[in-house]
């Protein structure tokens, strides 16, 4: 496959996390409107975010299926379910109005089931298609697309909220169509990466991976969950804070919500371009990123100023942007392609868990006091940073090196640039060849 085809395929894959992140981030600006329209408590409002994320527990099943039947056969139906859930929630809001809450939750759960088979599998598909330095670069693009969706979604959600708060639900099916067509038509999936062994042997292989690298994998899971729990917790708090304490509404509020994720998106893209195969660098970027998140949360509690507040959450965004591309590259490089779908899906599941837990946890802590929210988040980020410092090791990424040659042969994507190497023939040792017999071919 040529470079242009590879770029087109990567663009189609990157569209998956871009639209998936809209599932939560685009709703955050309209939550106060939704709360008032349906007369909901703070907990019930947070459950609209959580309902989308709970089905993330199904992500390992989606990963298992993608390893055996193919990534596209899981991603495309997942995208369709994602759009269908938006239709259910949107139409219920239009026709049932204040009685629509139960149907909205049901639609959100359907959306979450669809999302469970998309972004983590798209990450695994990227790992299948690209190898070597191109893998980390491509995963950086995928993570940057995720971040770009987070940047645009608050502004887009606020703009749609000017029409009606339920317009956000009806927007989901509209954006699904081009991404489904792109995945279907532009991405050529390598068949050779599918698991062909029996289910029992497949599960044994997965158990061996976790047995050998359990400390590192659990650390990566903890770091990914912590980053997204804090990010979505802060965004949930920020949506309420901007209206009550600052008096910012509408599109301007959406732009303000986009500030931390804009820094995260830019940092993710740059990080993905730079890390390549530098495992030690990845480790220290993960530790540094979590450290920045912890320090920013502590500082937010010490200084009560709106400008300092935005500076602090921007630093947290930079820290998140440093660590997420590194975690993606580590997790896809840990195993061979035949087990990559399930392992990346377990990782995606714990990330979903972080997204699900963030809003209700921060909402609960907000009711107690903002100081509890800041200090708890900082403590969790600090704990994850210490775990990364001790348990992420370069030797655990043998899978990335082992399947590089196989990936290049199967997909046609060249992992490394071929260079001419000058290697002249050795001079024959005395007595090794008969007189008059040539030892090498002559070249004209």
Coordinates of C-alpha atoms in Angstrom, one line a residue:
X1 CA 0.0 0.0 0.0
X2 CA 1.4 3.4 -1.0
X3 CA 2.0 6.4 1.2
X4 CA -1.2 8.2 0.1
X5 CA -3.3 5.1 0.8
X6 CA -1.6 4.8 4.2
X7 CA -2.4 8.4 5.0
X8 CA -6.0 8.0 3.9
X9 CA -6.4 4.9 6.0
X10 CA -4.9 6.7 9.1
X11 CA -7.3 9.6 8.5
X12 CA -10.3 7.3 8.5
X13 CA -9.1 5.5 11.6
X14 CA -8.4 8.8 13.4
X15 CA -12.0 9.8 12.7
X16 CA -13.1 7.1 15.1
X17 CA -11.7 8.5 18.3
X18 CA -12.6 12.0 17.1
X19 CA -16.3 11.3 17.0
X20 CA -16.3 8.9 19.9
X21 CA -15.1 11.6 22.3
X22 CA -18.1 13.7 21.3
X23 CA -20.2 11.2 23.1
X24 CA -19.3 12.8 26.5
X25 CA -17.5 16.0 25.9
X26 CA -20.1 17.6 23.6
X27 CA -22.8 17.1 26.3
X28 CA -20.9 18.8 29.1
X29 CA -21.8 22.4 28.1
X30 CA -25.5 21.6 27.9
X31 CA -25.7 19.7 31.2
X32 CA -27.0 22.7 33.2
X33 CA -29.8 23.2 30.5
X34 CA -30.6 19.5 30.6
X35 CA -30.7 19.6 34.4
X36 CA -33.2 22.5 34.4
X37 CA -35.3 21.1 31.6
X38 CA -35.8 17.7 33.3
X39 CA -35.6 19.0 36.9
X40 CA -32.7 16.6 37.8
X41 CA -30.4 16.3 40.7
X42 CA -26.6 16.7 40.3
X43 CA -26.2 12.9 40.6
X44 CA -28.8 12.2 37.9
X45 CA -27.1 14.6 35.6
X46 CA -23.7 13.0 36.1
X47 CA -25.3 9.6 35.3
X48 CA -25.9 10.8 31.7
X49 CA -22.2 10.8 31.4
X50 CA -21.7 7.6 33.4
X51 CA -24.3 5.7 31.4
X52 CA -22.3 6.1 28.3
X53 CA -19.1 4.9 30.0
X54 CA -20.4 1.9 32.0
X55 CA -20.7 -0.4 28.9
X56 CA -16.9 0.1 28.5
X57 CA -16.8 -3.1 30.6
X58 CA -17.7 -4.9 27.4
X59 CA -14.5 -3.6 25.6
X60 CA -12.5 -6.8 26.3
X61 CA -15.2 -8.8 24.6
X62 CA -15.0 -6.5 21.6
X63 CA -11.2 -6.9 21.6
X64 CA -11.5 -10.6 21.7
X65 CA -13.9 -10.6 18.7
X66 CA -11.6 -8.2 16.8
X67 CA -8.7 -10.6 17.3
X68 CA -10.6 -13.5 15.8
X69 CA -13.0 -12.0 13.1
X70 CA -11.2 -8.7 12.3
X71 CA -11.1 -5.2 13.5
X72 CA -13.4 -3.6 10.9
X73 CA -16.2 -6.2 11.6
X74 CA -16.3 -4.9 15.1
X75 CA -15.7 -1.2 14.5
X76 CA -18.4 -0.6 11.8
X77 CA -21.3 -2.2 13.8
X78 CA -20.1 -0.3 16.9
X79 CA -20.3 3.0 15.0
X80 CA -23.8 2.2 13.8
X81 CA -25.0 1.4 17.4
X82 CA -23.4 4.7 18.5
X83 CA -25.5 6.6 16.1
X84 CA -28.7 4.6 16.9
X85 CA -28.3 5.5 20.6
X86 CA -28.1 9.2 19.7
X87 CA -31.4 8.9 17.7
X88 CA -33.2 7.2 20.7
X89 CA -32.0 9.8 23.2
X90 CA -32.8 12.7 20.8
X91 CA -36.2 11.6 19.7
X92 CA -37.2 10.8 23.3
X93 CA -36.2 14.3 24.3
X94 CA -38.3 15.8 21.6
X95 CA -41.5 13.8 22.1
X96 CA -41.4 13.0 25.8
X97 CA -39.7 16.2 27.1
X98 CA -39.6 16.1 30.9
X99 CA -40.4 12.4 31.0
X100 CA -37.5 11.5 28.7
X101 CA -34.8 10.8 31.3
X102 CA -35.2 7.0 31.3
X103 CA -35.1 6.8 27.5
X104 CA -32.1 9.1 27.4
X105 CA -30.2 6.8 29.8
X106 CA -31.2 3.8 27.6
X107 CA -30.0 5.6 24.5
X108 CA -26.7 6.5 26.2
X109 CA -26.2 2.9 27.2
X110 CA -26.7 1.8 23.6
X111 CA -24.2 4.5 22.5
X112 CA -21.8 3.2 25.1
X113 CA -22.1 -0.4 23.8
X114 CA -21.3 0.9 20.3
X115 CA -18.3 2.9 21.6
X116 CA -17.0 -0.2 23.4
X117 CA -16.1 -1.6 20.0
X118 CA -14.5 1.4 18.4
X119 CA -11.7 3.6 19.8
X120 CA -9.7 0.8 21.5
X121 CA -10.0 -1.4 18.5
X122 CA -9.0 1.5 16.2
X123 CA -5.9 1.7 18.3
X124 CA -5.2 -2.0 17.8
X125 CA -5.9 -1.6 14.1
X126 CA -3.3 1.2 13.9
X127 CA -0.8 -1.1 15.7
X128 CA -1.5 -3.7 13.0
X129 CA -1.0 -1.4 10.1
X130 CA 2.1 0.5 11.2
X131 CA 5.3 -0.8 12.7
X132 CA 8.5 0.7 14.1
X133 CA 8.8 4.5 14.4
X134 CA 5.7 4.9 12.2
X135 CA 3.6 3.1 14.9
X136 CA 4.3 5.7 17.6
X137 CA 3.8 8.5 15.2
X138 CA 0.5 7.1 13.9
X139 CA -0.7 6.4 17.5
X140 CA 0.2 10.0 18.3
X141 CA -2.1 11.1 15.4
X142 CA -4.9 8.9 16.7
X143 CA -4.5 10.3 20.3
X144 CA -4.3 13.9 18.8
X145 CA -7.6 13.3 17.0
X146 CA -9.1 12.2 20.3
X147 CA -7.8 15.4 21.8
X148 CA -9.0 17.5 18.9
X149 CA -12.5 16.1 19.4
X150 CA -12.3 17.1 23.0
X151 CA -11.2 20.6 22.0
X152 CA -14.0 21.1 19.4
X153 CA -16.8 19.3 21.2
X154 CA -17.4 21.8 24.0
X155 CA -17.7 24.6 21.5
X156 CA -19.8 22.5 19.2
X157 CA -22.0 21.3 22.1
X158 CA -22.5 24.9 23.2
X159 CA -23.4 26.0 19.7
X160 CA -26.0 23.2 19.3
X161 CA -27.3 24.1 22.8
X162 CA -28.3 27.5 21.4
X163 CA -30.8 25.5 19.1
X164 CA -31.9 23.1 21.8
X165 CA -30.1 21.0 24.4
X166 CA -31.3 17.8 22.8
X167 CA -29.8 18.8 19.4
X168 CA -26.5 17.3 20.7
X169 CA -28.0 13.8 20.7
X170 CA -29.3 14.2 17.1
X171 CA -25.9 15.3 15.9
X172 CA -24.3 11.9 16.7
X173 CA -25.9 9.9 13.8
X174 CA -25.1 12.7 11.4
X175 CA -21.4 12.5 11.9
X176 CA -21.3 8.7 11.9
X177 CA -21.9 8.3 8.2
X178 CA -18.6 9.6 6.7
X179 CA -16.5 7.7 9.3
X180 CA -18.3 4.4 8.5
X181 CA -17.7 4.9 4.8
X182 CA -14.1 5.8 5.4
X183 CA -13.4 2.7 7.5
X184 CA -15.2 0.5 5.0
X185 CA -13.6 1.8 1.8
X186 CA -10.2 3.2 2.8
X187 CA -8.8 0.7 5.4
X188 CA -7.4 -2.5 4.1
X189 CA -7.1 -4.8 7.2
X190 CA -4.2 -7.4 7.2
X191 CA -5.8 -10.8 7.5
X192 CA -2.7 -12.4 8.8
X193 CA -3.0 -10.7 12.2
X194 CA -6.1 -12.7 13.3
X195 CA -5.8 -15.2 16.0
X196 CA -6.3 -18.7 14.6
X197 CA -5.6 -20.9 17.6
X198 CA -8.4 -22.4 19.8
X199 CA -10.1 -20.2 22.3
X200 CA -8.4 -22.1 25.2
X201 CA -4.9 -21.5 23.7
X202 CA -5.8 -17.9 22.9
X203 CA -6.8 -17.3 26.5
X204 CA -3.6 -19.1 27.7
X205 CA -1.5 -16.8 25.6
X206 CA -3.3 -13.8 27.1
X207 CA -2.7 -15.1 30.6
X208 CA 1.0 -15.6 29.8
X209 CA 1.2 -11.9 28.8
X210 CA -0.4 -10.7 32.0
X211 CA 1.7 -13.2 34.1
X212 CA 5.0 -11.9 32.6
X213 CA 4.1 -8.2 32.6
X214 CA 1.3 -7.8 35.2
X215 CA 3.0 -5.0 37.1
X216 CA 3.7 -2.9 34.0
X217 CA 0.3 -3.5 32.5
X218 CA -1.5 -2.7 35.7
X219 CA 0.5 0.5 36.0
X220 CA -0.4 1.5 32.4
X221 CA -4.1 0.8 33.2
X222 CA -3.9 2.9 36.4
X223 CA -2.2 5.8 34.6
X224 CA -4.7 5.9 31.8
X225 CA -7.7 5.6 34.1
X226 CA -6.3 8.3 36.4
X227 CA -5.7 10.8 33.6
X228 CA -9.2 10.5 32.1
X229 CA -10.9 10.4 35.5
X230 CA -9.3 13.7 36.5
X231 CA -9.8 15.2 33.0
X232 CA -13.5 14.5 32.9
X233 CA -13.9 15.3 36.6
X234 CA -12.4 18.7 36.0
X235 CA -14.5 19.4 32.9
X236 CA -17.6 18.4 34.8
X237 CA -16.7 20.8 37.6
X238 CA -15.6 23.5 35.1
X239 CA -19.0 23.5 33.4
X240 CA -20.8 24.3 36.6
X241 CA -18.0 26.7 37.8
X242 CA -18.1 28.8 34.6
X243 CA -21.8 29.6 35.0
X244 CA -22.1 30.0 38.7
X245 CA -18.7 31.7 39.6
X246 CA -17.6 33.4 36.4
X247 CA -20.9 34.1 34.6
X248 CA -19.8 32.6 31.2
X249 CA -22.5 31.0 29.0
X250 CA -23.0 29.7 25.5
X251 CA -20.3 29.4 22.9
X252 CA -17.9 31.4 25.1
X253 CA -18.4 28.8 27.8
X254 CA -17.6 26.0 25.3
X255 CA -14.4 27.8 24.3
X256 CA -13.4 28.1 27.9
X257 CA -14.0 24.3 28.4
X258 CA -11.8 23.7 25.4
X259 CA -8.8 25.3 27.0
X260 CA -7.3 22.3 28.9
X261 CA -8.1 19.8 26.1
X262 CA -6.5 22.2 23.5
X263 CA -3.3 22.0 25.4
X264 CA -3.7 18.3 25.8
X265 CA -4.3 17.8 22.0
X266 CA -1.3 19.8 20.9
X267 CA 1.0 18.1 23.4
X268 CA -0.3 14.7 22.4
X269 CA 0.5 15.3 18.7
X270 CA 4.0 16.6 19.4
X271 CA 4.7 13.8 21.8
X272 CA 3.6 11.2 19.3
X273 CA 5.9 12.7 16.7
X274 CA 8.9 12.6 19.0
X275 CA 8.8 9.4 21.1
X276 CA 9.2 6.9 18.2
X277 CA 10.7 3.8 19.9
X278 CA 12.4 5.5 22.9
X279 CA 11.0 3.4 25.7
X280 CA 13.0 5.1 28.4
X281 CA 11.8 8.5 27.2
X282 CA 8.2 7.2 27.3
X283 CA 8.5 6.1 30.9
X284 CA 9.8 9.5 32.0
X285 CA 7.1 11.4 30.0
X286 CA 4.5 9.3 31.8
X287 CA 6.0 10.1 35.2
X288 CA 6.4 13.8 34.3
X289 CA 2.8 14.0 32.9
X290 CA 1.2 12.6 36.0
X291 CA 3.5 14.8 38.2
X292 CA 2.3 17.9 36.3
X293 CA -1.4 16.9 36.8
X294 CA -0.8 16.4 40.6
X295 CA 1.1 19.7 41.0
X296 CA -1.6 21.6 39.0
X297 CA -4.4 20.3 41.2
X298 CA -2.5 21.2 44.4
X299 CA -1.9 24.7 43.0
X300 CA -5.6 25.2 42.1
X301 CA -6.5 24.7 45.8
X302 CA -3.9 27.2 47.0
X303 CA -4.7 30.1 44.7
X304 CA -8.3 31.2 44.1
X305 CA -8.1 33.3 40.9
X306 CA -9.8 32.7 37.6
X307 CA -6.7 33.4 35.5
X308 CA -4.6 31.2 37.7
X309 CA -7.3 28.6 37.5
X310 CA -7.1 28.4 33.7
X311 CA -3.3 28.3 33.8
X312 CA -3.5 25.4 36.3
X313 CA -5.9 23.3 34.2
X314 CA -3.9 24.1 31.1
X315 CA -0.8 22.6 32.9
X316 CA -3.0 19.5 33.7
X317 CA -3.9 19.3 30.0
X318 CA -0.2 19.4 29.0
X319 CA 0.6 16.6 31.5
X320 CA -2.2 14.5 30.1
X321 CA -1.0 15.1 26.6
X322 CA 2.5 13.9 27.6
X323 CA 1.4 10.6 29.0
X324 CA -1.5 9.3 26.8
X325 CA 0.5 8.8 23.5
X326 CA 3.2 7.1 25.5
X327 CA 0.7 4.7 27.2
X328 CA -0.8 3.9 23.8
X329 CA 2.6 3.0 22.3
X330 CA 3.6 1.0 25.4
X331 CA 0.3 -1.0 25.4
X332 CA 0.3 -1.8 21.7
X333 CA 4.0 -2.7 21.8
X334 CA 3.7 -5.1 24.7
X335 CA 2.1 -8.0 22.8
X336 CA 2.1 -9.6 19.4
X337 CA -0.6 -8.6 17.0
X338 CA -2.7 -11.8 17.6
X339 CA -3.4 -10.8 21.2
X340 CA -3.2 -7.0 20.7
X341 CA -7.0 -6.5 20.3
X342 CA -7.9 -7.9 23.7
X343 CA -5.0 -6.3 25.6
X344 CA -5.7 -2.8 24.1
X345 CA -9.4 -3.3 24.8
X346 CA -8.8 -4.1 28.5
X347 CA -6.8 -0.8 28.5
X348 CA -9.6 1.0 26.8
X349 CA -12.1 -0.5 29.3
X350 CA -10.2 1.0 32.3
X351 CA -10.0 4.3 30.5
X352 CA -13.8 4.2 30.1
X353 CA -14.0 3.4 33.8
X354 CA -12.1 6.6 34.5
X355 CA -14.4 8.6 32.3
X356 CA -17.4 7.0 34.0
X357 CA -16.1 7.6 37.5
X358 CA -14.8 11.2 37.1
X359 CA -18.1 13.2 37.0
X360 CA -20.0 11.5 39.8
X361 CA -16.8 11.4 42.0
X362 CA -16.0 15.0 41.4
X363 CA -19.6 15.9 41.8
X364 CA -19.7 14.2 45.2
X365 CA -16.5 15.9 46.3
X366 CA -17.8 19.3 45.1
X367 CA -20.7 18.9 47.5
X368 CA -18.2 18.3 50.4
X369 CA -15.8 21.0 49.4
X370 CA -13.5 21.9 46.4
X371 CA -10.4 21.3 48.5
X372 CA -11.3 17.6 48.9
X373 CA -11.7 17.4 45.1
X374 CA -8.3 19.0 44.4
X375 CA -6.3 17.1 47.0
X376 CA -7.9 13.7 46.2
X377 CA -7.1 14.1 42.5
X378 CA -3.6 15.2 43.2
X379 CA -3.0 12.2 45.5
X380 CA -4.3 9.8 42.9
X381 CA -2.1 11.3 40.2
X382 CA 0.9 11.2 42.5
X383 CA 0.3 7.5 43.3
X384 CA 0.1 6.7 39.6
X385 CA 3.3 8.6 38.9
X386 CA 5.2 6.6 41.6
X387 CA 3.8 3.3 40.1
X388 CA 5.0 4.3 36.6
X389 CA 8.4 5.2 38.0
X390 CA 8.9 1.7 39.5
X391 CA 7.0 -0.6 37.2
X392 CA 7.3 0.6 33.6
X393 CA 10.4 -1.1 32.2
X394 CA 12.0 -1.1 28.7
X395 CA 12.4 -4.9 28.7
X396 CA 8.6 -5.4 28.7
X397 CA 8.2 -4.1 25.2
X398 CA 9.6 -7.0 23.4
X399 CA 6.5 -7.5 21.3
X400 CA 7.1 -4.3 19.5
X401 CA 10.4 -5.5 18.2
X402 CA 9.2 -9.1 17.6
X403 CA 6.4 -8.3 15.2
X404 CA 8.0 -5.4 13.3
X405 CA 9.2 -7.5 10.4
X406 CA 5.9 -9.4 10.2
X407 CA 3.9 -6.2 10.1
X408 CA 6.0 -4.8 7.3
X409 CA 5.6 -8.0 5.2
X410 CA 1.8 -8.3 5.7
X411 CA 0.6 -4.8 5.3
X412 CA 3.1 -3.2 2.9
X413 CA 3.8 -0.3 5.3
X414 CA 7.5 0.1 5.6
X415 CA 8.5 0.3 9.2
X416 CA 12.0 1.7 8.6
X417 CA 13.7 3.4 5.8
X418 CA 15.8 1.1 3.7
X419 CA 19.4 2.4 3.3
X420 CA 22.3 1.3 1.2
X421 CA 24.9 -0.5 3.4
X422 CA 28.5 -0.8 2.0
X423 CA 29.6 -4.3 2.9
X424 CA 32.5 -5.6 0.6
X425 CA 33.1 -9.3 0.4
X426 CA 35.7 -10.7 2.7
X427 CA 39.1 -11.7 1.4
X428 CA 39.3 -15.5 1.3
X429 CA 41.5 -17.1 3.8
X430 CA 44.6 -18.9 2.6
X431 CA 43.9 -22.5 1.6
X432 CA 40.2 -22.2 1.6
X433 CA 39.7 -22.0 -2.2
X434 CA 41.3 -23.9 -5.0
X435 CA 43.6 -21.9 -7.2
X436 CA 41.9 -20.3 -10.2
X437 CA 38.3 -20.6 -8.6
X438 CA 36.4 -17.4 -8.3
X439 CA 35.1 -16.5 -4.8
X440 CA 32.7 -13.9 -5.9
X441 CA 30.8 -12.8 -9.0
X442 CA 32.3 -10.1 -11.0
X443 CA 30.3 -6.9 -11.7
X444 CA 30.4 -4.8 -14.8

